[in-house]
Each structure stands twice: as structure tokens, then as C-alpha cells.
CSV table of C-alpha atoms and ligand atoms in Angstrom, one decimal:
chain,number,residue,atom,x,y,z
A,15,MET,CA,-3.9,-30.0,-8.9
A,16,PRO,CA,-2.1,-26.7,-9.3
A,17,ASN,CA,1.1,-27.0,-11.1
A,18,PRO,CA,3.8,-26.3,-8.5
A,19,ALA,CA,6.1,-24.8,-11.1
A,20,GLU,CA,3.4,-22.3,-12.1
A,21,ALA,CA,2.7,-21.4,-8.4
A,22,VAL,CA,6.2,-20.1,-8.0
A,23,MET,CA,6.7,-18.6,-11.5
A,24,PRO,CA,7.9,-15.0,-11.1
A,25,VAL,CA,5.5,-12.4,-12.3
A,26,ALA,CA,8.4,-10.7,-14.0
A,27,SER,CA,11.9,-11.9,-14.8
A,28,LEU,CA,14.7,-9.7,-16.0
A,29,LYS,CA,17.4,-11.8,-17.7
A,30,GLY,CA,20.7,-10.1,-18.3
A,31,VAL,CA,19.0,-6.9,-19.2
A,32,THR,CA,21.3,-4.3,-20.7
A,33,LYS,CA,20.6,-0.9,-22.1
A,34,LYS,CA,23.2,1.0,-24.1
A,35,ILE,CA,22.8,4.4,-25.6
A,36,GLY,CA,25.8,5.2,-27.8
A,37,SER,CA,28.9,4.2,-25.8
A,38,LYS,CA,27.1,4.7,-22.5
A,39,THR,CA,25.8,1.6,-20.6
A,40,LEU,CA,22.7,2.8,-18.6
A,41,VAL,CA,21.7,-0.6,-17.3
A,42,SER,CA,24.2,-3.5,-17.2
A,43,ASP,CA,23.3,-7.2,-17.1
A,44,LEU,CA,20.4,-6.9,-14.7
A,45,THR,CA,19.0,-10.3,-13.7
A,46,LEU,CA,16.1,-10.2,-11.2
A,47,ASP,CA,13.0,-12.2,-10.4
A,48,ILE,CA,9.9,-10.6,-9.0
A,49,PRO,CA,7.9,-13.1,-7.1
A,50,PRO,CA,4.1,-13.0,-7.1
A,51,GLY,CA,2.0,-11.4,-4.5
A,52,GLN,CA,4.7,-9.1,-3.1
A,53,ILE,CA,5.4,-5.4,-3.0
A,54,PHE,CA,8.8,-5.4,-4.5
A,55,GLY,CA,11.0,-2.3,-4.1
A,56,PHE,CA,13.5,-1.1,-6.6
A,57,LEU,CA,15.9,1.1,-4.8
A,58,GLY,CA,18.7,3.2,-6.0
A,59,PRO,CA,20.2,6.7,-6.0
A,60,ASN,CA,19.4,9.3,-8.7
A,61,GLY,CA,20.7,8.2,-12.0
A,62,ALA,CA,21.0,4.6,-11.0
A,63,GLY,CA,18.9,3.3,-13.9
A,64,LYS,CA,15.5,2.7,-12.3
A,65,THR,CA,13.5,4.6,-14.8
A,66,THR,CA,15.5,3.2,-17.7
A,67,THR,CA,14.8,-0.4,-16.4
A,68,ILE,CA,11.1,0.3,-15.9
A,69,ARG,CA,10.8,1.8,-19.4
A,70,MET,CA,12.3,-1.4,-20.8
A,71,MET,CA,9.8,-3.4,-18.6
A,72,VAL,CA,6.9,-1.7,-20.2
A,73,GLY,CA,8.3,-1.6,-23.7
A,74,LEU,CA,8.7,2.2,-23.9
A,75,ILE,CA,12.4,1.7,-25.0
A,76,SER,CA,14.1,-1.2,-26.5
A,77,ILE,CA,16.4,-3.7,-24.7
A,78,SER,CA,20.0,-3.7,-26.0
A,79,ARG,CA,20.7,-7.2,-24.7
A,80,GLY,CA,18.8,-9.7,-22.6
A,81,ASP,CA,15.1,-10.1,-22.2
A,82,ILE,CA,12.2,-9.4,-19.8
A,83,MET,CA,9.5,-11.9,-19.2
A,84,ILE,CA,6.1,-10.9,-17.8
A,85,CYS,CA,4.1,-13.9,-16.6
A,86,GLY,CA,6.2,-16.0,-18.9
A,87,HIS,CA,5.8,-13.8,-22.0
A,88,SER,CA,8.8,-12.0,-23.5
A,89,ILE,CA,8.3,-8.3,-23.8
A,90,LYS,CA,10.5,-8.4,-26.9
A,91,ASP,CA,8.9,-11.3,-28.8
A,92,HIS,CA,5.3,-11.3,-27.4
A,93,TYR,CA,4.7,-7.7,-26.5
A,94,GLU,CA,0.9,-7.9,-26.6
A,95,GLU,CA,0.6,-10.9,-24.3
A,96,ALA,CA,3.3,-9.5,-21.9
A,97,ILE,CA,1.9,-6.0,-21.7
A,98,ALA,CA,-1.7,-7.2,-21.1
A,99,GLN,CA,-0.5,-8.3,-17.6
A,100,VAL,CA,1.0,-4.9,-16.7
A,101,GLY,CA,-0.4,-1.7,-15.3
A,102,ALA,CA,2.0,1.1,-15.0
A,103,ILE,CA,2.6,4.8,-14.2
A,104,VAL,CA,6.0,5.7,-15.6
A,105,GLU,CA,6.0,9.4,-16.2
A,106,ASN,CA,3.1,11.7,-15.2
A,107,PRO,CA,0.0,10.0,-16.3
A,108,GLU,CA,-1.8,11.9,-19.0
A,109,MET,CA,-5.3,13.0,-17.9
A,110,TYR,CA,-7.9,15.2,-19.4
A,111,LYS,CA,-7.9,18.1,-16.9
A,112,PHE,CA,-11.3,19.5,-17.9
A,113,LEU,CA,-13.0,16.1,-17.4
A,114,THR,CA,-13.8,14.6,-14.1
A,115,GLY,CA,-11.8,11.7,-12.7
A,116,TYR,CA,-14.7,9.4,-13.4
A,117,GLN,CA,-15.0,10.6,-17.0
A,118,ASN,CA,-11.2,10.1,-17.5
A,119,LEU,CA,-11.6,6.5,-16.3
A,120,ARG,CA,-14.6,6.0,-18.6
A,121,GLN,CA,-12.6,7.3,-21.5
A,122,TYR,CA,-9.7,4.9,-20.7
A,123,ALA,CA,-12.0,2.0,-20.1
A,124,ARG,CA,-13.4,2.3,-23.6
A,125,MET,CA,-10.0,1.4,-25.0
A,126,VAL,CA,-9.7,-1.7,-22.8
A,127,PRO,CA,-11.9,-4.7,-23.3
A,128,GLY,CA,-14.0,-6.0,-20.4
A,129,VAL,CA,-13.8,-3.0,-18.0
A,130,THR,CA,-17.3,-2.7,-16.4
A,131,LYS,CA,-18.8,0.2,-14.5
A,132,ALA,CA,-18.5,-2.0,-11.4
A,133,ARG,CA,-14.8,-2.4,-12.0
A,134,ILE,CA,-14.4,1.4,-12.3
A,135,GLN,CA,-16.2,1.8,-9.0
A,136,GLU,CA,-14.0,-0.9,-7.4
A,137,VAL,CA,-10.7,0.7,-8.3
A,138,VAL,CA,-12.0,4.2,-7.3
A,139,GLU,CA,-12.8,2.8,-3.9
A,140,LEU,CA,-9.5,1.0,-3.6
A,141,VAL,CA,-7.4,4.1,-4.2
A,142,GLY,CA,-9.7,6.1,-1.9
A,143,LEU,CA,-11.0,8.6,-4.5
A,144,SER,CA,-14.7,8.0,-4.1
A,145,GLN,CA,-15.4,11.5,-2.6
A,146,ARG,CA,-13.8,13.4,-5.4
A,147,ILE,CA,-14.2,11.2,-8.4
A,148,HIS,CA,-16.9,13.4,-10.0
A,149,ASP,CA,-14.8,16.6,-9.6
A,150,LYS,CA,-12.7,17.9,-12.5
A,151,VAL,CA,-9.1,16.7,-12.6
A,152,LYS,CA,-7.8,20.2,-12.8
A,153,SER,CA,-9.1,20.7,-9.2
A,154,TYR,CA,-7.1,17.7,-8.0
A,155,SER,CA,-4.1,17.8,-5.8
A,156,LEU,CA,-1.0,16.0,-6.8
A,157,GLY,CA,-1.9,13.1,-4.5
A,158,MET,CA,-5.4,12.8,-6.0
A,159,ARG,CA,-4.0,12.8,-9.6
A,160,GLN,CA,-1.7,10.1,-8.6
A,161,ARG,CA,-4.5,8.0,-7.1
A,162,LEU,CA,-6.4,8.5,-10.4
A,163,GLY,CA,-3.3,7.3,-12.3
A,164,VAL,CA,-3.1,4.2,-10.2
A,165,ALA,CA,-6.9,3.6,-10.6
A,166,GLN,CA,-6.5,3.8,-14.3
A,167,ALA,CA,-3.5,1.5,-14.3
A,168,LEU,CA,-5.6,-1.1,-12.4
A,169,LEU,CA,-8.7,-1.1,-14.5
A,170,HIS,CA,-7.8,-4.2,-16.5
A,171,ARG,CA,-6.7,-6.2,-13.4
A,172,PRO,CA,-3.0,-6.4,-14.2
A,173,LYS,CA,-1.0,-9.1,-12.5
A,174,LEU,CA,1.9,-6.6,-12.2
A,175,LEU,CA,1.6,-2.9,-11.2
A,176,ILE,CA,4.7,-0.9,-11.9
A,177,LEU,CA,5.1,2.5,-10.2
A,178,ASP,CA,8.1,4.7,-10.8
A,179,GLU,CA,8.8,6.8,-7.7
A,180,PRO,CA,5.1,7.1,-6.7
A,181,THR,CA,5.8,8.9,-3.5
A,182,ASN,CA,7.5,11.8,-5.2
A,183,GLY,CA,5.7,15.0,-4.1
A,184,LEU,CA,3.4,13.2,-1.6
A,185,ASP,CA,3.2,14.4,2.0
A,186,PRO,CA,3.7,11.8,4.8
A,187,GLN,CA,-0.1,11.2,5.0
A,188,GLY,CA,-0.3,10.6,1.3
A,189,ILE,CA,2.7,8.2,1.5
A,190,ARG,CA,1.0,6.3,4.3
A,191,GLU,CA,-2.3,6.1,2.3
A,192,LEU,CA,-0.4,4.9,-0.8
A,193,ARG,CA,1.3,2.2,1.3
A,194,ASP,CA,-2.0,1.1,2.7
A,195,TYR,CA,-3.8,0.8,-0.6
A,196,LEU,CA,-0.9,-0.9,-2.3
A,197,ARG,CA,-1.0,-3.5,0.6
A,198,GLN,CA,-4.7,-3.9,0.2
A,199,LEU,CA,-4.3,-4.3,-3.5
A,200,CYS,CA,-1.7,-7.0,-3.0
A,201,ARG,CA,-4.0,-8.8,-0.5
A,202,THR,CA,-7.4,-8.5,-2.2
A,203,GLU,CA,-6.4,-8.8,-5.9
A,204,GLY,CA,-3.2,-10.7,-5.5
A,205,THR,CA,-1.5,-7.9,-7.6
A,206,THR,CA,2.3,-7.8,-7.5
A,207,VAL,CA,3.6,-4.3,-7.1
A,208,PHE,CA,7.0,-3.2,-8.4
A,209,VAL,CA,7.8,0.2,-7.0
A,210,SER,CA,10.9,2.3,-7.4
A,211,SER,CA,12.3,4.9,-5.0
A,212,HIS,CA,15.5,6.5,-3.9
A,213,LEU,CA,14.3,6.6,-0.3
A,214,LEU,CA,15.3,3.7,1.9
A,215,SER,CA,13.1,4.6,4.8
A,216,GLU,CA,10.1,4.4,2.5
A,217,MET,CA,11.0,1.1,1.0
A,218,GLU,CA,11.4,-0.4,4.4
A,219,LEU,CA,7.9,0.4,5.4
A,220,MET,CA,6.3,-0.4,2.1
A,221,CYS,CA,8.0,-3.5,0.6
A,222,ASP,CA,8.4,-7.2,1.3
A,223,SER,CA,11.7,-7.3,-0.7
A,224,VAL,CA,13.9,-4.7,-2.2
A,225,ALA,CA,16.4,-4.9,-5.0
A,226,ILE,CA,19.2,-2.3,-4.8
A,227,ILE,CA,20.6,-0.8,-8.0
A,228,GLN,CA,23.6,1.5,-8.4
A,229,ASN,CA,25.3,2.7,-11.6
A,230,GLY,CA,23.1,0.4,-13.7
A,231,ARG,CA,24.0,-2.7,-11.8
A,232,LEU,CA,22.1,-4.8,-9.4
A,233,ILE,CA,23.9,-4.7,-6.0
A,234,ASP,CA,21.7,-6.8,-3.8
A,235,VAL,CA,18.2,-8.2,-3.2
A,236,LYS,CA,17.0,-8.2,0.4
A,237,GLN,CA,14.0,-9.6,2.1
A,238,LEU,CA,12.6,-7.2,4.6
A,239,LYS,CA,11.7,-8.6,8.0
A,240,ALA,CA,8.1,-9.2,8.4
A,241,VAL,CA,5.9,-10.6,11.1
A,242,GLY,CA,2.8,-11.9,9.6
A,243,ASP,CA,1.4,-9.0,7.5
A,244,MET,CA,3.4,-6.4,9.3
A,245,ILE,CA,6.9,-5.0,8.7
A,246,ILE,CA,9.0,-4.2,11.7
A,247,PRO,CA,10.8,-0.9,11.2
A,248,ALA,CA,14.6,-1.4,11.1
A,249,GLY,CA,16.5,-0.7,14.3
A,250,GLU,CA,13.6,-2.0,16.4
A,251,THR,CA,13.3,-5.1,18.5
A,252,PHE,CA,10.2,-7.2,18.5
A,253,PHE,CA,9.2,-9.2,21.5
A,254,GLU,CA,6.8,-11.9,20.6
A,255,VAL,CA,4.7,-12.5,23.8
A,256,ASP,CA,1.5,-14.2,25.1
A,257,ASN,CA,0.0,-10.9,26.3
A,258,PRO,CA,1.0,-7.8,24.3
A,259,GLU,CA,-1.1,-5.5,26.5
A,260,ALA,CA,0.7,-6.6,29.7
A,261,ALA,CA,4.0,-6.3,27.8
A,262,LEU,CA,3.3,-2.8,26.7
A,263,ALA,CA,2.6,-1.7,30.3
A,264,LEU,CA,6.1,-3.0,31.2
A,265,ILE,CA,7.9,-1.5,28.2
A,266,ALA,CA,8.0,2.2,28.1
A,267,GLY,CA,7.9,3.7,24.6
A,268,GLY,CA,6.9,0.4,23.1
A,269,LEU,CA,4.4,-0.1,20.3
A,270,MET,CA,1.9,-2.8,20.4
A,271,LYS,CA,1.8,-5.0,17.3
A,272,GLU,CA,0.0,-8.2,16.5
A,273,GLY,CA,1.5,-10.9,18.8
A,274,GLY,CA,3.9,-8.6,20.7
A,275,VAL,CA,5.5,-5.3,21.3
A,276,ALA,CA,8.1,-3.5,19.2
A,277,VAL,CA,10.6,-1.1,20.7
A,278,GLN,CA,13.7,0.8,19.9
A,279,ALA,CA,16.3,-0.8,22.2
A,280,SER,CA,20.1,-1.2,22.5
A,281,ARG,CA,21.7,-4.6,23.0
A,282,GLU,CA,21.8,-4.2,26.8
A,283,GLU,CA,18.3,-2.8,27.0
A,284,ILE,CA,17.0,-5.9,25.1
A,285,ALA,CA,18.3,-8.1,27.9
A,286,GLU,CA,16.8,-5.8,30.6
A,287,LEU,CA,13.5,-5.6,28.9
A,288,ASN,CA,13.3,-9.3,28.5
A,289,ALA,CA,14.0,-9.7,32.3
A,290,LYS,CA,11.3,-7.2,33.0
A,291,LEU,CA,8.8,-9.0,30.9
A,292,VAL,CA,9.6,-12.4,32.4
A,293,GLY,CA,9.6,-10.9,35.9
A,294,GLY,CA,6.2,-9.3,35.2
A,295,GLY,CA,4.7,-12.6,34.3
A,296,VAL,CA,4.7,-12.2,30.5
A,297,LYS,CA,5.7,-15.2,28.5
A,298,VAL,CA,8.3,-14.3,25.8
A,299,TYR,CA,8.3,-16.6,22.9
A,300,SER,CA,10.9,-14.9,20.7
A,301,ILE,CA,13.0,-11.7,20.4
A,302,LYS,CA,13.7,-10.5,16.9
A,303,ALA,CA,16.3,-7.8,16.8
A,304,LEU,CA,17.2,-5.9,13.7
A,305,SER,CA,20.5,-4.5,14.9
A,306,ARG,CA,21.3,-2.7,11.7
A,307,SER,CA,18.9,-0.8,9.5
A,308,LEU,CA,18.7,-1.4,5.8
A,309,GLU,CA,20.1,2.1,5.4
A,310,ASP,CA,23.3,1.2,7.3
A,311,GLN,CA,23.6,-2.0,5.2
A,312,PHE,CA,23.0,-0.1,2.0
A,313,LEU,CA,25.7,2.5,2.9
A,314,GLU,CA,28.0,-0.3,3.7
A,315,ILE,CA,27.4,-2.1,0.4
A,316,THR,CA,27.7,1.0,-1.7
A,317,GLY,CA,30.7,2.3,0.1
A,318,GLY,CA,28.8,5.1,1.9
A,319,GLU,CA,28.2,6.9,-1.4
A,320,GLY,CA,24.8,8.0,-0.1
A,321,ILE,CA,21.6,7.9,-1.9
A,322,GLY,CA,19.2,10.3,-3.4
B,20,ATP,N1,18.1,9.0,-23.4
B,20,ATP,C1,19.3,9.0,-22.6
B,20,ATP,N2,20.5,9.1,-23.2
B,20,ATP,C2,21.6,9.1,-22.5
B,20,ATP,N3,21.6,8.8,-21.2
B,20,ATP,C3,20.5,8.7,-20.5
B,20,ATP,C4,19.2,8.7,-21.2
B,20,ATP,N4,18.2,8.5,-20.3
B,20,ATP,C5,18.8,8.3,-19.1
B,20,ATP,N5,20.2,8.4,-19.3
B,20,ATP,C6,21.2,8.3,-18.2
B,20,ATP,O1,21.0,7.0,-17.6
B,20,ATP,C7,21.3,6.9,-16.3
B,20,ATP,C8,20.1,6.3,-15.6
B,20,ATP,O2,19.0,7.2,-15.6
B,20,ATP,P1,17.6,6.8,-15.0
B,20,ATP,O3,16.6,7.9,-15.4
B,20,ATP,O4,17.2,5.4,-15.4
B,20,ATP,O5,17.9,6.9,-13.5
B,20,ATP,P2,16.9,6.8,-12.2
B,20,ATP,O6,17.5,5.7,-11.4
B,20,ATP,O7,15.5,6.6,-12.6
B,20,ATP,O8,17.2,8.1,-11.5
B,20,ATP,P3,16.2,9.1,-10.6
B,20,ATP,O9,16.2,8.6,-9.2
B,20,ATP,O10,16.9,10.4,-10.7
B,20,ATP,O11,14.9,9.1,-11.3
B,20,ATP,C9,21.6,8.4,-15.9
B,20,ATP,O12,23.0,8.6,-15.8
B,20,ATP,C10,21.0,9.2,-17.0
B,20,ATP,O13,21.6,10.4,-17.2
B,21,MG,MG1,13.9,7.8,-12.4
């Protein structure tokens, strides 16, 4: 019998975490649970305290007050046990530019017990770097370097992968691919991903939940709407129907998703579209409308101070 308490144990727990440098409080009394098996976003404007928090989570800087538990181990008191569960890219990952990606991973694997060649192959495939893994790192684009960094962070099968602003400098295609392989990682290896960003639109597409931080304080934690494995972009309405193809033919500009059709629609249009669907012989099981985007809500919460 699995222990139910264990099943819901957060992968990471921040308990009243505070960071002071001199008289300045960078992070203030931050309490946050990161549940397992999620992509968890950490969102805040420039200077909010994201990197500072992450640096405390991986033990790069001390915690002034409070504690951080990783899989139940205190990063303060049981650093080795706690950090063994973490893979992270905080600043630019250090790579040997004159070695190939593969040689870099081999180098790193030597320092970590139990990393097999098969595991190296596995992470390389996961991050989509198979084609270029035997090229020298100096010939890599930013996106490829970042993939290599993620591959390295994953070699020891961490329970928690921490990425500080991983989409910085990536083009839209790169961002989409990152999103895809993080999702895959979450699904296939059960890895929890904690990812920071100052871009709401990105977090909405990537994350299951998002914690919002501003001026070193936690403002809110939000679940993002999901249907099965799929996130509905904010501002859209999702019609859950018996026949998505027939529904799509009736809804101009709609997008077919698993179990239904998503469309950008005003309040009145939702009613009209519903009538159209029903009139067209499509069974409508539910209508999920996200009337306000997370961005609107964020601006409301933070007093419209803007972000990033
Ligand atoms: N070593 C330090 N000494 C003093 N203040 C610092 C130090 N490091 C960071 N800060 C300050 O702490 C605050 C939080 O910085 P942090 O780098 O954590 O923000 P961030 O949310 O990661 O921002 P960004 O989106 O720009 O990366 C900022 O006001 C920053 O100037
Ligand atoms: Mg930062």
C-alpha cells in the first residue's frame, strides 16, 4: 500500500524563506509548496527575487530565515540528500566549448555515480539533440547549448528540475520545443519542473500552476486551466462536444482540441456559437470560458505595475 501522505508530499517546500543582504530584504517570508509531477511556474517582474529564491533552493547562497525542503530533506541541514534530488540550470551552464556535447556529458557523468551510456543517450534524445551531440559545443546555437544544459541537469534522474528563465534568448520555435520536452519529461520520468519567467504568456502555455512573486513577496498561486493534458490559452472558450470535427466545421476560426473545439469568443458569441452547434446536431457537454487572461488578473493583483 502506498503511503497516502507520501503520495502528496511536495517535491519542494519553501517555509518562510527570507533573504537579507545588509539592510535589504530580497526575499521575504516566502512559503510555497511545489507538488509532484507538475510544471510549476515562478513568475515575476525583473528584480522580483526569482533568481535569489532559486539560488537558495540549490544552496548557492544561504537562507537568512526559514528553510527549504527538497523531497523532505532540508537544504540547510541535509544538503547532500536534498541536492541529490535536484537538477538545475541557474546561470549559464559551464561547458567545455572545444569538446563535443557528448564529451561534455561524459565528463559530467564521471562525477555522478550511476550514470550509464544508455542514460546519456536517453537524455540526449529527450532534449532533441541527437543530430548534433557529436559536434563541438562552440558550434552550438544558444538553444542547443541550453538543451545540452538541460540534458546535463537530467543525467542523475532528479525528482526536481529547476530552470531559471530558460526561454531567455530562444526563438518561438525554440520555446515551443522546450515546452514540449519539459512536458514529455514530466510525463515519462515523472520529473517536477520549477521554471521561472517574467513572461506571463509563456507561463500560461507551459505550466500547470504558477506562483507570482513581486518585490520579494509571494502574491498568489494559480492553477492554470487544463483539459486533460492540454492547456487552454487564456481568453479562449472551450466547447466540449461529441464530435469535434463537426463542431469545427460550424465554428469559424476555431481550433480542434481533444474532446472539443477552442475559440476566441465574446460573451454574446459564446451563446451564438452554442446555438449553432446544437442546431447543427452537435452535442455540447460543457462550455469552459476563461473570460479574463492570467495577464489581466496579474495586472489587477499587482496594481497594473506591469511586468518584465
Ligand atoms: N548580491 C546582492 N546584493 C544586493 N542586492 C541584490 C543582490 N543580488 C540581487 N539583489 C537584488 O535583489 C532583488 C532581486 O533580484 P533577483 O535577481 O532575485 O531578481 P529576479 O526576479 O531574478 O529578476 P530578473 O527577472 O531580472 O532575473 C533585486 O532588487 C536585486 O537588485
Ligand atoms: Mg533572475
